[in-house]
Short mmCIF file of N, CA and C in Angstrom, two decimals:
data_model
loop_
_atom_site.label_atom_id
_atom_site.label_comp_id
_atom_site.label_asym_id
_atom_site.label_seq_id
_atom_site.Cartn_x
_atom_site.Cartn_y
_atom_site.Cartn_z
N MET N 1 6.55 7.22 -11.45
CA MET N 1 7.43 7.84 -10.48
C MET N 1 7.35 7.13 -9.12
N ALA N 2 6.14 6.78 -8.69
CA ALA N 2 5.97 6.09 -7.41
C ALA N 2 6.67 4.73 -7.44
N GLY N 3 6.64 4.06 -8.60
CA GLY N 3 7.31 2.77 -8.73
C GLY N 3 8.81 2.87 -8.55
N GLU N 4 9.39 3.91 -9.12
CA GLU N 4 10.83 4.13 -8.97
C GLU N 4 11.18 4.46 -7.52
N THR N 5 10.36 5.28 -6.88
CA THR N 5 10.56 5.61 -5.48
C THR N 5 10.49 4.34 -4.63
N PHE N 6 9.47 3.53 -4.88
CA PHE N 6 9.28 2.28 -4.16
C PHE N 6 10.50 1.37 -4.32
N GLU N 7 10.95 1.21 -5.54
CA GLU N 7 12.10 0.33 -5.80
C GLU N 7 13.36 0.86 -5.12
N GLY N 8 13.53 2.17 -5.12
CA GLY N 8 14.69 2.76 -4.44
C GLY N 8 14.69 2.46 -2.96
N TYR N 9 13.53 2.58 -2.32
CA TYR N 9 13.45 2.28 -0.89
C TYR N 9 13.59 0.78 -0.62
N LEU N 10 13.05 -0.05 -1.49
CA LEU N 10 13.28 -1.49 -1.34
C LEU N 10 14.77 -1.79 -1.32
N ASN N 11 15.47 -1.24 -2.30
CA ASN N 11 16.90 -1.47 -2.40
C ASN N 11 17.64 -0.94 -1.18
N SER N 12 17.14 0.16 -0.61
CA SER N 12 17.80 0.76 0.55
C SER N 12 17.79 -0.14 1.78
N ILE N 13 16.85 -1.09 1.81
CA ILE N 13 16.80 -2.04 2.94
C ILE N 13 17.27 -3.43 2.52
N GLY N 14 17.89 -3.50 1.35
CA GLY N 14 18.47 -4.77 0.91
C GLY N 14 17.50 -5.73 0.27
N VAL N 15 16.39 -5.24 -0.25
CA VAL N 15 15.40 -6.09 -0.91
C VAL N 15 15.32 -5.66 -2.37
N THR N 16 15.25 -6.65 -3.25
CA THR N 16 15.09 -6.33 -4.67
C THR N 16 13.66 -6.58 -5.09
N ARG N 17 13.28 -5.96 -6.17
CA ARG N 17 11.88 -6.05 -6.63
C ARG N 17 11.49 -7.48 -6.99
N ASN N 18 12.45 -8.29 -7.43
CA ASN N 18 12.10 -9.67 -7.77
C ASN N 18 11.87 -10.54 -6.54
N ASN N 19 12.07 -9.97 -5.34
CA ASN N 19 11.80 -10.70 -4.10
C ASN N 19 10.46 -10.31 -3.48
N VAL N 20 9.68 -9.49 -4.19
CA VAL N 20 8.38 -9.08 -3.67
C VAL N 20 7.31 -9.33 -4.72
N ARG N 21 6.11 -9.48 -4.27
CA ARG N 21 4.97 -9.58 -5.18
C ARG N 21 4.12 -8.33 -4.97
N ILE N 22 3.82 -7.67 -6.05
CA ILE N 22 3.01 -6.47 -5.98
C ILE N 22 1.64 -6.80 -6.57
N THR N 23 0.62 -6.45 -5.82
CA THR N 23 -0.74 -6.72 -6.28
C THR N 23 -1.63 -5.55 -5.88
N ASN N 24 -2.91 -5.70 -6.08
CA ASN N 24 -3.86 -4.64 -5.78
C ASN N 24 -5.06 -5.19 -5.03
N THR N 25 -5.78 -4.28 -4.39
CA THR N 25 -7.04 -4.65 -3.75
C THR N 25 -8.20 -4.52 -4.73
N CYS N 26 -7.99 -3.77 -5.79
CA CYS N 26 -9.00 -3.57 -6.83
C CYS N 26 -8.30 -3.79 -8.17
N PHE N 27 -8.80 -4.73 -8.95
CA PHE N 27 -8.09 -5.15 -10.16
C PHE N 27 -8.54 -4.45 -11.43
N PHE N 28 -9.00 -3.23 -11.28
CA PHE N 28 -9.21 -2.36 -12.43
C PHE N 28 -8.86 -0.94 -11.99
N ARG N 29 -8.68 -0.06 -12.94
CA ARG N 29 -8.27 1.31 -12.64
C ARG N 29 -9.49 2.20 -12.47
N PRO N 30 -9.83 2.57 -11.24
CA PRO N 30 -10.95 3.48 -11.05
C PRO N 30 -10.57 4.88 -11.56
N ILE N 31 -11.44 5.47 -12.34
CA ILE N 31 -11.17 6.79 -12.90
C ILE N 31 -12.32 7.73 -12.63
N LYS N 32 -12.02 8.99 -12.75
CA LYS N 32 -13.07 10.01 -12.72
C LYS N 32 -12.82 10.92 -13.91
N THR N 33 -13.90 11.34 -14.50
CA THR N 33 -13.79 12.26 -15.63
C THR N 33 -14.40 13.59 -15.21
N LYS N 34 -13.83 14.64 -15.75
CA LYS N 34 -14.29 15.97 -15.40
C LYS N 34 -14.24 16.85 -16.65
N GLU N 35 -15.30 17.58 -16.85
CA GLU N 35 -15.34 18.50 -17.98
C GLU N 35 -14.99 19.90 -17.50
N GLY N 36 -13.98 20.48 -18.12
CA GLY N 36 -13.54 21.81 -17.75
C GLY N 36 -14.41 22.90 -18.35
N LYS N 37 -14.10 24.12 -18.03
CA LYS N 37 -14.87 25.29 -18.52
C LYS N 37 -14.80 25.41 -20.04
N THR N 38 -13.70 24.91 -20.60
CA THR N 38 -13.53 25.01 -22.05
C THR N 38 -14.21 23.86 -22.78
N GLY N 39 -14.80 22.92 -22.03
CA GLY N 39 -15.44 21.77 -22.64
C GLY N 39 -14.51 20.58 -22.78
N ARG N 40 -13.25 20.77 -22.43
CA ARG N 40 -12.27 19.68 -22.51
C ARG N 40 -12.50 18.71 -21.35
N THR N 41 -12.50 17.42 -21.65
CA THR N 41 -12.70 16.39 -20.65
C THR N 41 -11.35 15.83 -20.22
N THR N 42 -11.15 15.72 -18.91
CA THR N 42 -9.93 15.12 -18.39
C THR N 42 -10.29 13.86 -17.61
N THR N 43 -9.37 12.94 -17.60
CA THR N 43 -9.53 11.68 -16.88
C THR N 43 -8.42 11.57 -15.87
N SER N 44 -8.75 11.18 -14.64
CA SER N 44 -7.73 10.98 -13.61
C SER N 44 -8.10 9.79 -12.74
N ASN N 45 -7.14 9.33 -11.98
CA ASN N 45 -7.36 8.21 -11.06
C ASN N 45 -8.19 8.69 -9.87
N ARG N 46 -8.86 7.74 -9.24
CA ARG N 46 -9.56 7.99 -7.99
C ARG N 46 -9.43 6.73 -7.14
N PRO N 47 -9.53 6.86 -5.84
CA PRO N 47 -9.51 5.66 -5.00
C PRO N 47 -10.73 4.79 -5.31
N PRO N 48 -10.57 3.48 -5.24
CA PRO N 48 -11.74 2.62 -5.46
C PRO N 48 -12.72 2.75 -4.30
N LYS N 49 -13.99 2.58 -4.63
CA LYS N 49 -15.04 2.58 -3.62
C LYS N 49 -14.97 1.26 -2.85
N THR N 50 -15.52 1.26 -1.66
CA THR N 50 -15.55 0.05 -0.84
C THR N 50 -16.22 -1.10 -1.60
N SER N 51 -17.29 -0.81 -2.31
CA SER N 51 -17.99 -1.84 -3.08
C SER N 51 -17.10 -2.41 -4.19
N GLU N 52 -16.25 -1.58 -4.76
CA GLU N 52 -15.35 -2.04 -5.82
C GLU N 52 -14.25 -2.94 -5.25
N VAL N 53 -13.76 -2.59 -4.08
CA VAL N 53 -12.75 -3.43 -3.42
C VAL N 53 -13.37 -4.78 -3.03
N LYS N 54 -14.61 -4.75 -2.56
CA LYS N 54 -15.29 -6.00 -2.15
C LYS N 54 -15.46 -6.96 -3.33
N LEU N 55 -15.57 -6.43 -4.53
CA LEU N 55 -15.69 -7.30 -5.72
C LEU N 55 -14.53 -8.28 -5.83
N PHE N 56 -13.38 -7.88 -5.33
CA PHE N 56 -12.16 -8.68 -5.49
C PHE N 56 -11.67 -9.31 -4.20
N LYS N 57 -12.50 -9.32 -3.16
CA LYS N 57 -12.09 -9.87 -1.87
C LYS N 57 -11.59 -11.31 -2.00
N GLU N 58 -12.39 -12.15 -2.63
CA GLU N 58 -11.99 -13.56 -2.75
C GLU N 58 -10.77 -13.74 -3.64
N VAL N 59 -10.67 -12.94 -4.68
CA VAL N 59 -9.52 -13.03 -5.58
C VAL N 59 -8.24 -12.70 -4.81
N LEU N 60 -8.27 -11.61 -4.06
CA LEU N 60 -7.08 -11.22 -3.30
C LEU N 60 -6.78 -12.23 -2.20
N ASP N 61 -7.80 -12.70 -1.49
CA ASP N 61 -7.58 -13.72 -0.46
C ASP N 61 -6.97 -14.98 -1.05
N ASP N 62 -7.45 -15.40 -2.21
CA ASP N 62 -6.88 -16.58 -2.88
C ASP N 62 -5.43 -16.33 -3.29
N GLU N 63 -5.15 -15.14 -3.79
CA GLU N 63 -3.78 -14.81 -4.19
C GLU N 63 -2.85 -14.83 -2.98
N ILE N 64 -3.30 -14.27 -1.87
CA ILE N 64 -2.49 -14.29 -0.65
C ILE N 64 -2.23 -15.73 -0.20
N ALA N 65 -3.25 -16.57 -0.25
CA ALA N 65 -3.07 -17.97 0.14
C ALA N 65 -2.10 -18.69 -0.79
N LEU N 66 -2.19 -18.41 -2.07
CA LEU N 66 -1.32 -19.05 -3.06
C LEU N 66 0.14 -18.60 -2.91
N VAL N 67 0.35 -17.31 -2.76
CA VAL N 67 1.70 -16.76 -2.66
C VAL N 67 2.31 -17.04 -1.28
N ASN N 68 1.48 -17.05 -0.26
CA ASN N 68 1.88 -17.32 1.12
C ASN N 68 3.03 -16.41 1.58
N PRO N 69 2.81 -15.10 1.54
CA PRO N 69 3.88 -14.18 1.94
C PRO N 69 4.13 -14.22 3.44
N LYS N 70 5.34 -13.95 3.86
CA LYS N 70 5.60 -13.90 5.29
C LYS N 70 5.15 -12.58 5.89
N ILE N 71 5.00 -11.56 5.04
CA ILE N 71 4.53 -10.26 5.48
C ILE N 71 3.83 -9.58 4.30
N ILE N 72 2.78 -8.84 4.61
CA ILE N 72 2.07 -8.05 3.60
C ILE N 72 2.28 -6.59 3.95
N VAL N 73 2.86 -5.85 3.03
CA VAL N 73 3.05 -4.41 3.21
C VAL N 73 1.93 -3.72 2.47
N THR N 74 1.09 -3.02 3.21
CA THR N 74 0.02 -2.26 2.57
C THR N 74 0.55 -0.87 2.27
N LEU N 75 0.32 -0.40 1.08
CA LEU N 75 0.77 0.94 0.68
C LEU N 75 -0.44 1.85 0.53
N GLY N 76 -0.69 2.66 1.54
CA GLY N 76 -1.81 3.58 1.49
C GLY N 76 -3.05 3.08 2.20
N ASN N 77 -4.10 3.89 2.15
CA ASN N 77 -5.33 3.62 2.89
C ASN N 77 -6.20 2.52 2.32
N VAL N 78 -6.22 2.35 1.00
CA VAL N 78 -7.14 1.37 0.41
C VAL N 78 -6.80 -0.05 0.87
N PRO N 79 -5.57 -0.54 0.70
CA PRO N 79 -5.29 -1.90 1.18
C PRO N 79 -5.30 -1.98 2.71
N LEU N 80 -4.95 -0.88 3.38
CA LEU N 80 -4.99 -0.86 4.84
C LEU N 80 -6.40 -1.17 5.33
N LYS N 81 -7.39 -0.46 4.77
CA LYS N 81 -8.77 -0.66 5.20
C LYS N 81 -9.29 -2.04 4.81
N ARG N 82 -8.77 -2.59 3.75
CA ARG N 82 -9.20 -3.92 3.30
C ARG N 82 -8.66 -5.03 4.21
N LEU N 83 -7.43 -4.85 4.73
CA LEU N 83 -6.77 -5.93 5.47
C LEU N 83 -6.65 -5.70 6.97
N THR N 84 -7.10 -4.53 7.45
CA THR N 84 -7.07 -4.26 8.89
C THR N 84 -8.36 -3.53 9.30
N GLU N 85 -8.45 -3.22 10.56
CA GLU N 85 -9.58 -2.47 11.09
C GLU N 85 -9.28 -0.98 11.18
N PHE N 86 -8.08 -0.57 10.79
CA PHE N 86 -7.70 0.84 10.89
C PHE N 86 -8.45 1.68 9.87
N LYS N 87 -8.68 2.93 10.22
CA LYS N 87 -9.41 3.85 9.35
C LYS N 87 -8.47 4.74 8.54
N SER N 88 -7.22 4.89 9.02
CA SER N 88 -6.29 5.80 8.36
C SER N 88 -4.85 5.33 8.56
N ILE N 89 -4.06 5.50 7.54
CA ILE N 89 -2.65 5.10 7.59
C ILE N 89 -1.90 5.88 8.67
N GLY N 90 -2.34 7.10 8.94
CA GLY N 90 -1.67 7.93 9.95
C GLY N 90 -1.67 7.34 11.34
N GLU N 91 -2.64 6.50 11.65
CA GLU N 91 -2.73 5.95 13.00
C GLU N 91 -1.93 4.66 13.20
N CYS N 92 -1.35 4.10 12.15
CA CYS N 92 -0.73 2.78 12.33
C CYS N 92 0.53 2.53 11.50
N HIS N 93 0.91 3.43 10.63
CA HIS N 93 2.05 3.18 9.74
C HIS N 93 3.32 2.84 10.52
N GLY N 94 4.13 1.99 9.90
CA GLY N 94 5.42 1.66 10.49
C GLY N 94 5.38 0.67 11.64
N ASN N 95 4.26 -0.01 11.81
CA ASN N 95 4.13 -1.01 12.88
C ASN N 95 3.60 -2.31 12.31
N LEU N 96 3.99 -3.39 12.92
CA LEU N 96 3.59 -4.72 12.48
C LEU N 96 2.32 -5.17 13.21
N TYR N 97 1.35 -5.67 12.45
CA TYR N 97 0.08 -6.15 13.00
C TYR N 97 -0.18 -7.55 12.46
N PHE N 98 -1.01 -8.31 13.17
CA PHE N 98 -1.35 -9.66 12.71
C PHE N 98 -2.82 -9.71 12.32
N ASN N 99 -3.08 -10.20 11.11
CA ASN N 99 -4.44 -10.36 10.62
C ASN N 99 -4.86 -11.80 10.95
N GLU N 100 -5.78 -11.95 11.88
CA GLU N 100 -6.22 -13.28 12.33
C GLU N 100 -6.90 -14.06 11.21
N GLU N 101 -7.73 -13.38 10.43
CA GLU N 101 -8.47 -14.06 9.37
C GLU N 101 -7.53 -14.68 8.34
N LEU N 102 -6.54 -13.92 7.92
CA LEU N 102 -5.59 -14.41 6.91
C LEU N 102 -4.40 -15.14 7.51
N GLN N 103 -4.22 -14.98 8.82
CA GLN N 103 -3.06 -15.54 9.51
C GLN N 103 -1.75 -15.02 8.90
N LYS N 104 -1.73 -13.71 8.67
CA LYS N 104 -0.58 -13.04 8.05
C LYS N 104 -0.24 -11.76 8.80
N TYR N 105 1.02 -11.41 8.79
CA TYR N 105 1.46 -10.15 9.34
C TYR N 105 1.26 -9.04 8.31
N ILE N 106 0.80 -7.89 8.80
CA ILE N 106 0.53 -6.73 7.96
C ILE N 106 1.43 -5.59 8.46
N PHE N 107 2.10 -4.94 7.52
CA PHE N 107 2.94 -3.80 7.85
C PHE N 107 2.45 -2.61 7.03
N PRO N 108 1.65 -1.72 7.63
CA PRO N 108 1.11 -0.58 6.90
C PRO N 108 2.17 0.50 6.64
N MET N 109 2.14 1.04 5.44
CA MET N 109 3.03 2.14 5.08
C MET N 109 2.27 3.13 4.20
N TYR N 110 2.77 4.35 4.17
CA TYR N 110 2.24 5.31 3.21
C TYR N 110 2.60 4.84 1.80
N HIS N 111 1.76 5.16 0.85
CA HIS N 111 2.06 4.86 -0.55
C HIS N 111 3.24 5.75 -0.97
N PRO N 112 4.15 5.23 -1.80
CA PRO N 112 5.29 6.05 -2.23
C PRO N 112 4.89 7.36 -2.89
N SER N 113 3.73 7.40 -3.51
CA SER N 113 3.30 8.65 -4.14
C SER N 113 3.05 9.75 -3.11
N ALA N 114 2.88 9.38 -1.83
CA ALA N 114 2.68 10.38 -0.78
C ALA N 114 3.87 11.32 -0.69
N LEU N 115 5.05 10.85 -1.06
CA LEU N 115 6.23 11.72 -1.05
C LEU N 115 6.11 12.85 -2.06
N THR N 116 5.36 12.61 -3.12
CA THR N 116 5.14 13.63 -4.13
C THR N 116 4.28 14.76 -3.58
N TYR N 117 3.31 14.39 -2.74
CA TYR N 117 2.36 15.37 -2.23
C TYR N 117 2.78 15.98 -0.89
N ASN N 118 3.68 15.30 -0.19
CA ASN N 118 4.16 15.79 1.11
C ASN N 118 5.65 16.09 1.00
N ARG N 119 5.96 17.15 0.36
CA ARG N 119 7.37 17.49 0.10
C ARG N 119 7.97 18.29 1.26
N ASN N 120 8.04 17.64 2.41
CA ASN N 120 8.71 18.30 3.52
C ASN N 120 9.64 17.31 4.21
N ASP N 121 10.64 17.83 4.86
CA ASP N 121 11.68 16.99 5.46
C ASP N 121 11.15 16.09 6.57
N GLU N 122 10.17 16.59 7.32
CA GLU N 122 9.61 15.80 8.42
C GLU N 122 8.90 14.54 7.89
N PHE N 123 8.10 14.70 6.85
CA PHE N 123 7.40 13.55 6.29
C PHE N 123 8.40 12.56 5.69
N LYS N 124 9.37 13.06 4.96
CA LYS N 124 10.37 12.18 4.34
C LYS N 124 11.15 11.41 5.41
N ALA N 125 11.53 12.06 6.50
CA ALA N 125 12.24 11.38 7.58
C ALA N 125 11.37 10.29 8.20
N MET N 126 10.08 10.59 8.41
CA MET N 126 9.16 9.59 8.96
C MET N 126 9.03 8.40 8.00
N TYR N 127 8.91 8.69 6.72
CA TYR N 127 8.77 7.65 5.70
C TYR N 127 10.01 6.76 5.68
N GLU N 128 11.18 7.37 5.73
CA GLU N 128 12.42 6.60 5.75
C GLU N 128 12.54 5.76 7.01
N GLN N 129 12.07 6.29 8.14
CA GLN N 129 12.07 5.53 9.39
C GLN N 129 11.17 4.30 9.28
N ASP N 130 10.03 4.45 8.62
CA ASP N 130 9.14 3.29 8.41
C ASP N 130 9.84 2.19 7.63
N TRP N 131 10.63 2.57 6.63
CA TRP N 131 11.37 1.56 5.86
C TRP N 131 12.40 0.85 6.73
N LEU N 132 13.04 1.57 7.64
CA LEU N 132 14.00 0.92 8.55
C LEU N 132 13.27 -0.02 9.50
N LYS N 133 12.08 0.37 9.93
CA LYS N 133 11.26 -0.52 10.78
C LYS N 133 10.85 -1.77 10.00
N LEU N 134 10.53 -1.60 8.71
CA LEU N 134 10.18 -2.76 7.89
C LEU N 134 11.37 -3.70 7.78
N LYS N 135 12.55 -3.16 7.60
CA LYS N 135 13.77 -3.98 7.51
C LYS N 135 13.92 -4.82 8.78
N GLU N 136 13.69 -4.21 9.94
CA GLU N 136 13.78 -4.95 11.20
C GLU N 136 12.67 -5.99 11.32
N ALA N 137 11.47 -5.65 10.91
CA ALA N 137 10.36 -6.60 10.96
C ALA N 137 10.65 -7.82 10.09
N LEU N 138 11.24 -7.60 8.92
CA LEU N 138 11.58 -8.72 8.03
C LEU N 138 12.60 -9.64 8.66
N LYS N 139 13.47 -9.11 9.48
CA LYS N 139 14.48 -9.94 10.17
C LYS N 139 13.85 -10.85 11.21
N THR N 140 12.74 -10.40 11.82
CA THR N 140 12.12 -11.16 12.91
C THR N 140 11.16 -12.24 12.42
N LEU N 141 10.74 -12.14 11.15
CA LEU N 141 9.76 -13.12 10.65
C LEU N 141 10.42 -14.25 9.90
#
């Protein structure tokens, strides 16, 4: 569902999915398992730990160097914390920053799945405004 949302917003600013590269800061799926009262075990996603993200630092840095993007859009807190000094997406989303180490522009955004959890008009309007800001940032680079 988040992928479809993401693609819809890409298209809304005139970008197609084949014009972007999607990658991760952690190249495996972190999971958590929980046993319920009935004894049934469930598995769900969890954010990767800092140590897990660090395992792939060189891999991601090499990928960025190879692809040489003009802008990196971070979706959510995990890539934000990996590529910037910010602690939370709430303090910086929708603005363009420069990463000195990578010599790349970073544009932090909420992950598209955030729309699933924040089903209110104010959040959706803010999210849509961030996409319009991204469209303008792409024009300047």
